[in-house]
mmCIF file with all atom_site columns, C-alpha atoms in Angstrom:
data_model
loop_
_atom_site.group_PDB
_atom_site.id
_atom_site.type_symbol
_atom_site.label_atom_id
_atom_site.label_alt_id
_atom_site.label_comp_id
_atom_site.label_asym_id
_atom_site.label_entity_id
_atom_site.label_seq_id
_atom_site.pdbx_PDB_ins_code
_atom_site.Cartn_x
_atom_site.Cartn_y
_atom_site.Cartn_z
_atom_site.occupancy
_atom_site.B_iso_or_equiv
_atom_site.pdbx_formal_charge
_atom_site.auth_seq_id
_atom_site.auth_comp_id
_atom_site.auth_asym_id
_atom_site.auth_atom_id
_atom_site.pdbx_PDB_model_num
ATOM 1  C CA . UNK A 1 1  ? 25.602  -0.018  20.356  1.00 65.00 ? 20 UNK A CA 1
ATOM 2  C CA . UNK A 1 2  ? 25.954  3.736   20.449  1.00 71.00 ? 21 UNK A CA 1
ATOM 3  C CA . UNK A 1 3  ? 24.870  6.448   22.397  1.00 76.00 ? 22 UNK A CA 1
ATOM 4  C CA . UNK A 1 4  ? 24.243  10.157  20.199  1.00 75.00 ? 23 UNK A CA 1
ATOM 5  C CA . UNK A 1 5  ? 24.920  13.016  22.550  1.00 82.00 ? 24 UNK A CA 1
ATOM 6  C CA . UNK A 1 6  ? 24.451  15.766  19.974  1.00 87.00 ? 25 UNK A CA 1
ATOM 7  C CA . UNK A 1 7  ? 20.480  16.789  20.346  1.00 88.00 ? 26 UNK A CA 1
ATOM 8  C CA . UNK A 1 8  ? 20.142  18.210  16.939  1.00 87.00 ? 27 UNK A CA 1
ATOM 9  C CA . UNK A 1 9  ? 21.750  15.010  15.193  1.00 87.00 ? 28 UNK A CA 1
ATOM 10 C CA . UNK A 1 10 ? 19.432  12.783  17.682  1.00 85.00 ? 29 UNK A CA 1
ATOM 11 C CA . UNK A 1 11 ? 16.132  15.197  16.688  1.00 89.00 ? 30 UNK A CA 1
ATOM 12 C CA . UNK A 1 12 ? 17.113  14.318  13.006  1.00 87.00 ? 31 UNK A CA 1
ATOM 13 C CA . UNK A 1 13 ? 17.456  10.900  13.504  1.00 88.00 ? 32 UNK A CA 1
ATOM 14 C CA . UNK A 1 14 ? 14.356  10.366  14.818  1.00 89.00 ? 33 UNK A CA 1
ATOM 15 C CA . UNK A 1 15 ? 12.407  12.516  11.975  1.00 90.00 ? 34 UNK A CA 1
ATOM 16 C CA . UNK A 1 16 ? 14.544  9.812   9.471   1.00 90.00 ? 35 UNK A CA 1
ATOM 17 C CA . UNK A 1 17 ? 13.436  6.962   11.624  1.00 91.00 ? 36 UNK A CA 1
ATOM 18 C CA . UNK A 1 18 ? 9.897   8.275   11.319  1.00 92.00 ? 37 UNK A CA 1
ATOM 19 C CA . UNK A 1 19 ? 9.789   9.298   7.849   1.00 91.00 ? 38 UNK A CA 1
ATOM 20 C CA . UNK A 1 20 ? 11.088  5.655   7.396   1.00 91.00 ? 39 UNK A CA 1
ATOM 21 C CA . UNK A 1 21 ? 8.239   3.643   8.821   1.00 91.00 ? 40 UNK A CA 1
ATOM 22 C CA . UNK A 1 22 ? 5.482   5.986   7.454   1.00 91.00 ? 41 UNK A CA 1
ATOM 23 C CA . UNK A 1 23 ? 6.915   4.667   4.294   1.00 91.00 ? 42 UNK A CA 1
ATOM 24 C CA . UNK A 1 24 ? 6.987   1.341   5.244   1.00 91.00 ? 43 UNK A CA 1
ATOM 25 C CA . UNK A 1 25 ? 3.697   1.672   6.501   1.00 91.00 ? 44 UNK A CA 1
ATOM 26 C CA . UNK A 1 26 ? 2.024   3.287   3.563   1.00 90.00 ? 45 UNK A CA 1
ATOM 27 C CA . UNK A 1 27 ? 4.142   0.563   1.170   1.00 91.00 ? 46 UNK A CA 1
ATOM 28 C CA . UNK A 1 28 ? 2.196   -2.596  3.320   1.00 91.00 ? 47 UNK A CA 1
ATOM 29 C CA . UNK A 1 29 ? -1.042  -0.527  2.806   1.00 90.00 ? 48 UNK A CA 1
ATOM 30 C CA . UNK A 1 30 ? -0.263  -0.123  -1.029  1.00 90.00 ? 49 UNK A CA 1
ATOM 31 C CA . UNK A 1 31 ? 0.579   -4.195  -1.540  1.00 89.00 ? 50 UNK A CA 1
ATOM 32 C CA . UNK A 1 32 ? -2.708  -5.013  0.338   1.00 89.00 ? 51 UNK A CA 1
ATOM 33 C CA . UNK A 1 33 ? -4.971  -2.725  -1.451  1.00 90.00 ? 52 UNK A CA 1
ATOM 34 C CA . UNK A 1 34 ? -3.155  -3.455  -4.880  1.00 90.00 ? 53 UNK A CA 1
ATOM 35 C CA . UNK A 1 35 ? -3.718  -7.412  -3.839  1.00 88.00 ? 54 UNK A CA 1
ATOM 36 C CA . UNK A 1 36 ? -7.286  -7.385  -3.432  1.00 87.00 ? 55 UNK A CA 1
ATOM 37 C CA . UNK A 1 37 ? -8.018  -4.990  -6.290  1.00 86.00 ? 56 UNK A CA 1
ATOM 38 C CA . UNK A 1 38 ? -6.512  -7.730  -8.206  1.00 86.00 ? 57 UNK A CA 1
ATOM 39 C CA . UNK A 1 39 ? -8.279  -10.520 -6.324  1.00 86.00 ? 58 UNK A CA 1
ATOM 40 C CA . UNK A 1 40 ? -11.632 -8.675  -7.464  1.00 84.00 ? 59 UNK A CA 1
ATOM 41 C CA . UNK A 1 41 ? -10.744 -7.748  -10.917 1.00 82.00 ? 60 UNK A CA 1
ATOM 42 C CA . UNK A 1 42 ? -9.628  -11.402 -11.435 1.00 83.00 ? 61 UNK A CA 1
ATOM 43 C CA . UNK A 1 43 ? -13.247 -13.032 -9.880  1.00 79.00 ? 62 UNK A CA 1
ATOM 44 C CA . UNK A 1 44 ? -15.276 -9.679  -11.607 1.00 77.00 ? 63 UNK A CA 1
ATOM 45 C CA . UNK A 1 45 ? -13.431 -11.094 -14.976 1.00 77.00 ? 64 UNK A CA 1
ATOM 46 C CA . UNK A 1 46 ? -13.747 -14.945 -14.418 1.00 76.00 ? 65 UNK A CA 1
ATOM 47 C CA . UNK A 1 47 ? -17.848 -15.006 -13.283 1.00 64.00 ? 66 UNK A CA 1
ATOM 48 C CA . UNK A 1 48 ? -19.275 -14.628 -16.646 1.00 58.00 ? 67 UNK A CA 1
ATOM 49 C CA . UNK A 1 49 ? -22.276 -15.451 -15.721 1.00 55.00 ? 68 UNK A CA 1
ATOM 50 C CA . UNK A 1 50 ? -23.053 -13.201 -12.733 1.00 49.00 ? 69 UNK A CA 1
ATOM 51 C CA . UNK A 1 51 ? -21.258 -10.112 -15.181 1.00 50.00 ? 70 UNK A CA 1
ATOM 52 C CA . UNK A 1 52 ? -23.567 -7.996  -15.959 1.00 54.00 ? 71 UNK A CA 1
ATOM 53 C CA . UNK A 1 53 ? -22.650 -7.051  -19.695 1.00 54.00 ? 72 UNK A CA 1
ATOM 54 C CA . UNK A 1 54 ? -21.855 -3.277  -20.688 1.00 54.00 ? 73 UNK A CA 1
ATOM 55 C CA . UNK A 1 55 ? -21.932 -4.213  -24.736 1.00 56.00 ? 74 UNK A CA 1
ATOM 56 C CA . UNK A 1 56 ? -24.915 -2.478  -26.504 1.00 56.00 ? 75 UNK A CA 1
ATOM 57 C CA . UNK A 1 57 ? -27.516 -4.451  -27.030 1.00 56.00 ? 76 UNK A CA 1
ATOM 58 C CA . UNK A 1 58 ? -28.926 -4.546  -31.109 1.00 51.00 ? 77 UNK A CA 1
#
């Protein structure tokens, strides 16, 4: 363990330490969203029969 007694390098170390968990943060929120938009495509593409069809009809 360590103790910073510089205030500037301990104010930037804190902005890097936040900076790194809004990325982490938005990255979880990016794998869930991208996991269900590929759960729905995947049932949307599987249910034929509850598709509603978007070819012309002749």
């Amino acid at each position: 363990m360590f103790v910073i007694k510089d205030e500037s390098v301990r104010e930037q170390l804190s902005k890097d330490c936040t900076l790194v968990e809004a990325v982490r943060s938005l990255t979880i929120q990016m794998n869930e969203n991208g996991s269900a938009a590929q759960f729905l495509l995947f049932h949307l593409t599987t249910e034929s029969d509850t598709m509603v069809s978007f070819t012309p009809i002749l």
